[in-house]
Tab-separated table of C-alpha atoms in Angstrom:
chain	number	residue	atom	x	y	z
A	667	UNK	CA	38.852	-114.278	-20.421
A	668	UNK	CA	37.597	-111.770	-22.984
A	669	UNK	CA	34.763	-112.771	-25.383
A	670	UNK	CA	35.558	-114.362	-28.736
A	671	UNK	CA	34.767	-112.557	-32.019
A	672	UNK	CA	32.455	-114.181	-34.535
A	673	UNK	CA	35.042	-113.452	-37.240
A	674	UNK	CA	37.703	-115.580	-35.562
A	675	UNK	CA	40.413	-115.364	-32.972
A	676	UNK	CA	43.654	-113.435	-32.775
A	677	UNK	CA	45.264	-115.346	-35.654
A	678	UNK	CA	42.300	-114.932	-38.023
A	679	UNK	CA	42.055	-111.202	-37.288
A	680	UNK	CA	45.830	-110.683	-37.327
A	681	UNK	CA	45.818	-108.957	-33.966
A	682	UNK	CA	49.363	-108.034	-32.956
A	683	UNK	CA	48.980	-104.833	-30.942
A	684	UNK	CA	51.701	-102.190	-30.893
A	685	UNK	CA	52.938	-101.092	-27.456
A	686	UNK	CA	56.294	-99.417	-28.225
A	687	UNK	CA	56.218	-95.760	-27.131
A	688	UNK	CA	58.905	-94.781	-29.650
A	689	UNK	CA	56.949	-96.235	-32.573
A	690	UNK	CA	53.709	-94.679	-31.316
A	691	UNK	CA	55.320	-91.238	-31.222
A	692	UNK	CA	56.743	-91.740	-34.729
A	693	UNK	CA	53.271	-92.517	-36.100
A	694	UNK	CA	51.817	-89.507	-34.259
A	695	UNK	CA	54.470	-87.155	-35.687
A	696	UNK	CA	53.943	-88.447	-39.218
A	697	UNK	CA	50.191	-87.928	-38.873
A	698	UNK	CA	50.659	-84.466	-37.408
A	699	UNK	CA	52.479	-83.417	-40.612
A	700	UNK	CA	49.303	-84.117	-42.632
A	701	UNK	CA	46.052	-82.165	-42.791
A	702	UNK	CA	42.405	-83.140	-42.691
A	703	UNK	CA	40.248	-85.795	-41.002
A	704	UNK	CA	41.809	-89.154	-40.112
A	705	UNK	CA	40.596	-92.720	-40.683
A	706	UNK	CA	42.241	-95.467	-38.621
A	707	UNK	CA	42.195	-99.095	-39.732
A	708	UNK	CA	41.931	-101.685	-36.971
A	709	UNK	CA	42.317	-99.603	-33.778
A	710	UNK	CA	42.234	-102.714	-31.566
A	711	UNK	CA	43.125	-101.797	-27.995
A	712	UNK	CA	43.412	-98.097	-28.929
A	713	UNK	CA	47.161	-97.519	-28.435
A	714	UNK	CA	47.558	-95.704	-31.778
A	715	UNK	CA	44.073	-94.222	-31.467
A	716	UNK	CA	45.045	-92.398	-28.281
A	717	UNK	CA	47.878	-90.638	-30.123
A	718	UNK	CA	45.576	-89.651	-32.981
A	719	UNK	CA	42.794	-88.568	-30.611
A	720	UNK	CA	45.080	-85.973	-29.016
A	721	UNK	CA	45.494	-84.197	-32.354
A	722	UNK	CA	41.928	-82.902	-32.028
A	723	UNK	CA	40.998	-83.659	-35.634
A	724	UNK	CA	37.928	-85.593	-36.842
A	725	UNK	CA	38.622	-89.288	-36.344
A	726	UNK	CA	36.900	-92.357	-37.845
A	727	UNK	CA	37.670	-95.863	-36.563
A	728	UNK	CA	37.048	-99.000	-38.674
A	729	UNK	CA	37.062	-102.127	-36.472
A	730	UNK	CA	35.984	-105.664	-37.446
A	731	UNK	CA	36.149	-107.210	-33.951
A	732	UNK	CA	32.747	-106.467	-32.403
A	733	UNK	CA	34.053	-107.302	-28.924
A	734	UNK	CA	36.154	-104.103	-28.926
A	735	UNK	CA	33.478	-101.668	-30.103
A	736	UNK	CA	32.177	-100.859	-26.586
A	737	UNK	CA	35.691	-100.159	-25.296
A	738	UNK	CA	36.417	-97.800	-28.215
A	739	UNK	CA	33.120	-95.951	-27.806
A	740	UNK	CA	33.777	-95.444	-24.099
A	741	UNK	CA	37.434	-94.388	-24.516
A	742	UNK	CA	37.000	-92.096	-27.555
A	743	UNK	CA	33.529	-90.559	-27.434
A	744	UNK	CA	34.248	-87.928	-30.094
A	745	UNK	CA	35.354	-90.506	-32.647
A	746	UNK	CA	33.057	-92.061	-35.253
A	747	UNK	CA	33.213	-95.857	-35.018
A	748	UNK	CA	32.311	-98.234	-37.828
A	749	UNK	CA	31.883	-101.938	-37.220
A	750	UNK	CA	33.031	-102.985	-40.694
A	751	UNK	CA	35.694	-104.757	-42.746
A	752	UNK	CA	38.306	-102.475	-44.283
A	753	UNK	CA	38.141	-104.509	-47.517
A	754	UNK	CA	34.536	-103.385	-48.026
A	755	UNK	CA	34.317	-100.173	-45.980
A	756	UNK	CA	34.538	-96.665	-47.426
A	757	UNK	CA	37.961	-95.033	-47.343
A	758	UNK	CA	36.615	-91.488	-47.556
A	759	UNK	CA	39.012	-89.474	-45.359
A	760	UNK	CA	42.138	-87.572	-46.516
A	761	UNK	CA	44.472	-89.358	-44.055
A	762	UNK	CA	44.609	-93.122	-43.454
A	763	UNK	CA	46.495	-94.604	-40.493
A	764	UNK	CA	46.596	-98.222	-39.466
A	765	UNK	CA	48.465	-101.318	-38.371
A	766	UNK	CA	47.608	-103.805	-41.110
A	767	UNK	CA	47.263	-107.543	-40.408
A	768	UNK	CA	50.386	-109.184	-41.789
A	769	UNK	CA	48.478	-111.916	-43.633
A	770	UNK	CA	46.145	-109.378	-45.334
A	771	UNK	CA	48.652	-106.646	-46.172
A	772	UNK	CA	48.542	-106.984	-49.965
A	773	UNK	CA	44.713	-107.078	-50.344
A	774	UNK	CA	44.322	-104.080	-48.053
A	775	UNK	CA	47.033	-102.159	-49.924
A	776	UNK	CA	45.285	-102.812	-53.235
A	777	UNK	CA	42.038	-101.606	-51.697
A	778	UNK	CA	43.702	-98.417	-50.449
A	779	UNK	CA	45.456	-97.657	-53.736
A	780	UNK	CA	42.208	-97.956	-55.694
A	781	UNK	CA	40.371	-95.523	-53.380
A	782	UNK	CA	40.229	-91.955	-54.701
A	783	UNK	CA	39.616	-89.551	-51.797
A	784	UNK	CA	42.610	-89.974	-49.502
A	785	UNK	CA	45.903	-88.074	-49.825
A	786	UNK	CA	48.279	-89.566	-47.209
A	787	UNK	CA	48.581	-93.056	-45.734
A	788	UNK	CA	50.738	-94.081	-42.745
A	789	UNK	CA	50.773	-97.865	-42.475
A	790	UNK	CA	52.484	-100.369	-40.202
A	791	UNK	CA	53.113	-103.523	-42.254
A	792	UNK	CA	55.422	-106.502	-42.354
A	793	UNK	CA	59.049	-105.433	-42.763
A	794	UNK	CA	59.707	-107.186	-46.082
A	795	UNK	CA	56.490	-105.839	-47.553
A	796	UNK	CA	57.389	-102.286	-46.503
A	797	UNK	CA	60.864	-102.619	-48.069
A	798	UNK	CA	59.548	-103.943	-51.376
A	799	UNK	CA	56.768	-101.371	-51.631
A	800	UNK	CA	59.315	-98.609	-51.054
A	801	UNK	CA	61.595	-100.061	-53.741
A	802	UNK	CA	64.449	-100.938	-51.371
A	803	UNK	CA	66.442	-103.753	-52.957
A	804	UNK	CA	64.238	-103.706	-56.052
A	805	UNK	CA	60.588	-102.824	-56.432
A	806	UNK	CA	57.754	-105.234	-57.043
A	807	UNK	CA	55.305	-105.234	-59.935
A	808	UNK	CA	52.615	-103.759	-57.688
A	809	UNK	CA	54.824	-100.815	-56.721
A	810	UNK	CA	55.834	-100.167	-60.344
A	811	UNK	CA	52.197	-100.256	-61.440
A	812	UNK	CA	51.222	-97.500	-58.978
A	813	UNK	CA	54.450	-95.453	-58.860
A	814	UNK	CA	53.306	-92.777	-61.397
A	815	UNK	CA	50.552	-91.668	-58.987
A	816	UNK	CA	51.971	-92.388	-55.489
A	817	UNK	CA	55.199	-91.855	-53.578
A	818	UNK	CA	56.205	-94.843	-51.407
A	819	UNK	CA	58.632	-94.229	-48.527
A	820	UNK	CA	60.125	-96.527	-45.892
A	821	UNK	CA	60.371	-94.747	-42.521
A	822	UNK	CA	61.801	-97.223	-40.012
A	823	UNK	CA	61.921	-100.822	-38.880
A	824	UNK	CA	59.782	-101.951	-35.948
A	825	UNK	CA	61.143	-104.997	-34.050
A	826	UNK	CA	58.881	-107.943	-33.320
A	827	UNK	CA	59.119	-107.407	-29.549
A	828	UNK	CA	57.307	-104.053	-29.999
A	829	UNK	CA	54.048	-106.010	-30.473
A	830	UNK	CA	51.850	-108.022	-28.130
A	831	UNK	CA	51.690	-110.914	-28.729
A	832	UNK	CA	55.088	-111.079	-30.433
A	833	UNK	CA	54.905	-111.985	-34.143
A	834	UNK	CA	57.473	-114.114	-35.941
A	835	UNK	CA	58.710	-111.231	-38.138
A	836	UNK	CA	59.522	-107.542	-37.741
A	837	UNK	CA	57.304	-104.718	-38.908
A	838	UNK	CA	57.981	-101.532	-40.834
A	839	UNK	CA	56.383	-98.097	-41.157
A	840	UNK	CA	55.457	-97.283	-44.753
A	841	UNK	CA	54.071	-93.960	-45.946
A	842	UNK	CA	52.215	-93.469	-49.234
A	843	UNK	CA	51.518	-89.959	-50.541
A	844	UNK	CA	49.405	-89.187	-53.582
A	845	UNK	CA	51.374	-87.105	-56.100
A	846	UNK	CA	49.978	-83.700	-57.006
A	847	UNK	CA	51.255	-84.132	-60.570
A	848	UNK	CA	51.124	-87.689	-61.857
A	849	UNK	CA	53.799	-89.037	-64.186
A	850	UNK	CA	51.191	-90.767	-66.372
A	851	UNK	CA	47.644	-89.454	-67.010
A	852	UNK	CA	45.010	-91.212	-64.928
A	853	UNK	CA	43.035	-92.191	-68.004
A	854	UNK	CA	46.004	-94.329	-69.105
A	855	UNK	CA	46.257	-96.220	-65.816
A	856	UNK	CA	44.904	-99.508	-67.170
A	857	UNK	CA	47.166	-99.473	-70.250
A	858	UNK	CA	50.196	-98.477	-68.191
A	859	UNK	CA	49.638	-101.251	-65.648
A	860	UNK	CA	49.270	-103.806	-68.438
A	861	UNK	CA	52.551	-102.522	-69.911
A	862	UNK	CA	54.321	-102.995	-66.559
A	863	UNK	CA	52.807	-106.466	-66.093
A	864	UNK	CA	53.945	-107.513	-69.564
A	865	UNK	CA	57.484	-106.296	-68.788
A	866	UNK	CA	57.668	-108.107	-65.443
A	867	UNK	CA	56.286	-111.366	-66.846
A	868	UNK	CA	57.848	-111.172	-70.327
A	869	UNK	CA	60.715	-113.254	-71.686
A	870	UNK	CA	64.143	-111.921	-72.404
A	871	UNK	CA	67.409	-110.922	-70.784
A	872	UNK	CA	67.004	-107.452	-69.363
A	873	UNK	CA	64.712	-104.686	-70.556
A	874	UNK	CA	66.161	-104.703	-74.074
A	875	UNK	CA	65.276	-108.336	-74.651
A	876	UNK	CA	61.889	-108.022	-72.956
A	877	UNK	CA	60.813	-104.924	-74.908
A	878	UNK	CA	62.096	-106.426	-78.154
A	879	UNK	CA	59.923	-109.500	-77.568
A	880	UNK	CA	56.893	-107.275	-76.907
A	881	UNK	CA	57.165	-105.872	-80.494
A	882	UNK	CA	56.076	-102.351	-79.578
A	883	UNK	CA	58.258	-100.601	-82.162
A	884	UNK	CA	61.299	-101.077	-84.382
A	885	UNK	CA	64.742	-101.629	-82.895
A	886	UNK	CA	66.124	-98.201	-83.746
A	887	UNK	CA	63.273	-96.413	-81.977
A	888	UNK	CA	63.528	-98.798	-79.025
A	889	UNK	CA	67.262	-98.158	-78.602
A	890	UNK	CA	66.860	-94.396	-78.765
A	891	UNK	CA	63.981	-94.517	-76.250
A	892	UNK	CA	66.043	-96.554	-73.800
A	893	UNK	CA	68.996	-94.179	-74.194
A	894	UNK	CA	66.843	-91.099	-73.520
A	895	UNK	CA	65.505	-92.666	-70.320
A	896	UNK	CA	68.953	-93.926	-69.209
A	897	UNK	CA	67.871	-97.596	-69.289
A	898	UNK	CA	70.604	-100.119	-70.003
A	899	UNK	CA	69.862	-103.223	-71.999
A	900	UNK	CA	70.598	-105.603	-69.108
A	901	UNK	CA	68.558	-103.626	-66.552
A	902	UNK	CA	65.907	-105.735	-64.828
A	903	UNK	CA	62.315	-104.473	-64.418
A	904	UNK	CA	62.673	-104.350	-60.636
A	905	UNK	CA	65.584	-101.875	-60.925
A	906	UNK	CA	63.710	-99.176	-62.869
A	907	UNK	CA	62.598	-96.042	-61.036
A	908	UNK	CA	59.181	-94.377	-61.582
A	909	UNK	CA	60.549	-91.780	-64.016
A	910	UNK	CA	62.078	-94.502	-66.207
A	911	UNK	CA	58.861	-96.520	-66.242
A	912	UNK	CA	56.807	-93.453	-67.178
A	913	UNK	CA	59.289	-92.400	-69.870
A	914	UNK	CA	59.348	-95.830	-71.514
A	915	UNK	CA	55.574	-96.131	-71.480
A	916	UNK	CA	54.955	-92.625	-72.828
A	917	UNK	CA	57.379	-93.040	-75.732
A	918	UNK	CA	56.588	-96.630	-76.691
A	919	UNK	CA	52.819	-96.321	-76.342
A	920	UNK	CA	52.833	-93.244	-78.588
A	921	UNK	CA	54.898	-95.089	-81.193
A	922	UNK	CA	52.600	-98.103	-81.069
A	923	UNK	CA	49.472	-95.964	-81.507
A	924	UNK	CA	51.050	-94.081	-84.437
A	925	UNK	CA	51.894	-97.338	-86.170
A	926	UNK	CA	48.377	-98.644	-85.608
A	927	UNK	CA	46.733	-95.490	-86.993
A	928	UNK	CA	49.030	-95.487	-90.055
A	929	UNK	CA	48.561	-98.903	-91.664
A	930	UNK	CA	50.398	-97.923	-94.840
A	931	UNK	CA	53.612	-97.411	-92.911
A	932	UNK	CA	53.192	-100.759	-91.197
A	933	UNK	CA	52.593	-102.439	-94.544
A	934	UNK	CA	55.714	-100.854	-95.973
A	935	UNK	CA	57.796	-102.125	-93.060
A	936	UNK	CA	56.367	-105.615	-93.445
A	937	UNK	CA	57.013	-105.593	-97.198
A	938	UNK	CA	60.596	-104.442	-96.715
A	939	UNK	CA	61.150	-107.200	-94.177
A	940	UNK	CA	59.763	-109.808	-96.569
A	941	UNK	CA	61.972	-108.525	-99.405
A	942	UNK	CA	65.059	-108.768	-97.223
A	943	UNK	CA	64.186	-112.331	-96.297
A	944	UNK	CA	63.711	-113.238	-99.963
A	945	UNK	CA	67.053	-111.749	-100.892
A	946	UNK	CA	68.796	-113.675	-98.146
A	947	UNK	CA	67.303	-116.912	-99.425
A	948	UNK	CA	68.501	-116.133	-102.942
A	949	UNK	CA	65.028	-115.971	-104.483
A	950	UNK	CA	65.128	-119.711	-105.227
A	951	UNK	CA	61.393	-120.203	-104.709
A	952	UNK	CA	59.558	-119.574	-107.988
A	953	UNK	CA	56.107	-120.510	-106.732
A	954	UNK	CA	56.114	-117.717	-104.173
A	955	UNK	CA	53.130	-117.147	-101.911
A	956	UNK	CA	53.177	-113.482	-102.853
A	957	UNK	CA	52.545	-114.263	-106.582
A	958	UNK	CA	49.236	-112.712	-107.493
A	959	UNK	CA	47.009	-112.744	-110.555
A	960	UNK	CA	47.626	-109.397	-112.319
A	961	UNK	CA	44.063	-109.337	-113.575
A	962	UNK	CA	42.610	-109.045	-110.036
A	963	UNK	CA	43.588	-106.089	-107.834
A	964	UNK	CA	45.264	-106.831	-104.521
A	965	UNK	CA	43.418	-106.774	-101.177
A	966	UNK	CA	39.978	-107.131	-102.772
A	967	UNK	CA	39.076	-110.296	-100.907
A	968	UNK	CA	38.580	-112.256	-104.210
A	969	UNK	CA	40.287	-115.588	-104.846
A	970	UNK	CA	42.000	-115.585	-108.283
A	971	UNK	CA	41.215	-118.548	-110.570
A	972	UNK	CA	43.924	-119.535	-113.067
A	973	UNK	CA	42.366	-121.992	-115.491
A	974	UNK	CA	45.449	-122.595	-117.661
A	975	UNK	CA	47.582	-123.851	-114.797
A	976	UNK	CA	47.100	-127.077	-112.831
A	977	UNK	CA	46.099	-126.855	-109.218
A	978	UNK	CA	48.953	-127.687	-106.896
A	979	UNK	CA	47.781	-130.266	-104.419
A	980	UNK	CA	51.066	-131.011	-102.715
A	981	UNK	CA	51.234	-134.635	-104.082
A	982	UNK	CA	54.272	-135.830	-106.044
A	983	UNK	CA	53.651	-137.673	-109.347
A	984	UNK	CA	54.798	-141.306	-109.606
A	985	UNK	CA	57.107	-141.757	-112.609
A	986	UNK	CA	56.195	-144.840	-114.633
A	987	UNK	CA	53.011	-145.484	-112.698
A	988	UNK	CA	50.906	-146.049	-115.847
A	989	UNK	CA	53.221	-148.751	-117.192
A	990	UNK	CA	53.255	-150.561	-113.852
A	991	UNK	CA	49.451	-150.500	-113.719
A	992	UNK	CA	49.217	-151.985	-117.225
A	993	UNK	CA	51.578	-154.802	-116.293
A	994	UNK	CA	49.478	-155.650	-113.269
A	995	UNK	CA	46.358	-155.768	-115.439
A	996	UNK	CA	47.969	-158.071	-118.056
A	997	UNK	CA	46.823	-161.704	-118.228
A	998	UNK	CA	49.044	-164.505	-116.906
A	999	UNK	CA	50.424	-166.733	-119.723
A	1000	UNK	CA	48.999	-170.257	-119.705
A	1001	UNK	CA	46.014	-169.370	-117.586
A	1002	UNK	CA	42.569	-169.217	-119.112
A	1003	UNK	CA	40.851	-166.106	-117.678
A	1004	UNK	CA	37.438	-167.493	-118.699
A	1005	UNK	CA	37.867	-170.796	-116.887
A	1006	UNK	CA	35.551	-171.087	-113.920
A	1007	UNK	CA	36.642	-174.447	-112.536
A	1008	UNK	CA	39.930	-174.285	-110.718
A	1009	UNK	CA	41.925	-177.057	-109.184
A	1010	UNK	CA	42.448	-177.068	-105.509
A	1011	UNK	CA	45.872	-178.588	-105.301
A	1012	UNK	CA	48.522	-177.104	-103.015
A	1013	UNK	CA	50.337	-175.239	-105.787
A	1014	UNK	CA	47.209	-173.482	-107.013
A	1015	UNK	CA	46.164	-172.425	-103.522
A	1016	UNK	CA	49.631	-171.033	-102.897
A	1017	UNK	CA	49.476	-169.101	-106.155
A	1018	UNK	CA	46.118	-167.616	-105.215
A	1019	UNK	CA	47.544	-166.426	-101.923
A	1020	UNK	CA	50.457	-164.784	-103.684
A	1021	UNK	CA	53.023	-167.468	-102.824
A	1022	UNK	CA	55.908	-167.781	-105.297
A	1023	UNK	CA	58.468	-170.564	-105.392
A	1024	UNK	CA	61.281	-168.171	-104.671
A	1025	UNK	CA	59.621	-167.359	-101.353
A	1026	UNK	CA	60.302	-170.839	-99.994
A	1027	UNK	CA	63.249	-171.262	-97.698
A	1028	UNK	CA	66.248	-173.038	-99.130
A	1029	UNK	CA	66.831	-176.453	-97.719
A	1030	UNK	CA	69.646	-176.560	-95.215
A	1031	UNK	CA	72.136	-179.445	-95.171
A	1032	UNK	CA	71.731	-181.594	-92.117
A	1033	UNK	CA	74.705	-181.983	-89.794
A	1034	UNK	CA	76.655	-185.200	-89.778
A	1035	UNK	CA	75.614	-186.153	-86.311
A	1036	UNK	CA	71.993	-186.204	-87.426
A	1037	UNK	CA	72.588	-188.672	-90.281
A	1038	UNK	CA	71.525	-192.319	-89.833
A	1039	UNK	CA	74.332	-194.621	-88.755
A	1040	UNK	CA	75.614	-197.263	-91.145
A	1041	UNK	CA	75.163	-200.864	-90.230
A	1042	UNK	CA	77.578	-203.674	-90.773
């Protein structure tokens, strides 16, 4: 029984080793079409490493399982071996090859895409992940966020029985090539990725509804931009190709920046919108919020004081309130207001408590069966 790694067993390390000769030759041919030194992620038993070693190019191996380091050093003496985690190790070679652990595919892909020095990546991942990254059946947000700088391609499907031990799902070979000419400038990467995220997570039916909700520009400009990039109103974000994403971002971001730098134009649009709303309502509101004191210039930050007009507090006046208050303050006829001694009979106590004779319940006639019987 082989020794156990301090980082966990086969499941924790995601060790499903490839043994299919056909798949090994496919990976070797794809790597042969590239140029420059190679960095392999997770060599494991060295099945893929043997194919790469025969190419005679500089080779760097990044392996987390310390129990396999001695075997790799003995089998591939010309290779540089790093005992490190790919999530923290340097990805400083032009070509990256590796069979990624299925449960860590997305974190490793993010790590690879953020690295700057590599040019080509040949990766063996889970089949569904490879399909989505290549945009087959609809791309994911991650693919759309990186599509202006990378070309994702799905090569072939690798059955589960091509691995030892056999996983529960199939694998797929995915290639990622850095574009020589990016569709969006690199300095706009953060803004572009936020734009894509907002589109994928925004509300609305199709791209027309989503972009309208984002309020990037007016409707006429939005419609013309979508027409130029051949984007239908009901198109979903996952169905857009890289050229459409780049075209929408370039046009709409430029329009948004122009509107921001030209506040007078934005103010005119807002004023026109407010005027249209007032006309639709019929201009029935006389105390409009837009009424301003003509003696104080607009947008000065001063609060106008109008002394000749009452301050509107939002309370409604009570009609006849003064007369009702006077009636309540009037003296009760027949009662001496100066008298200090008061009787304490039942009627006086009821009057003090606000009891009036009309408040008493009317006497109810008793039923015949409750009357006393006659005698004799």
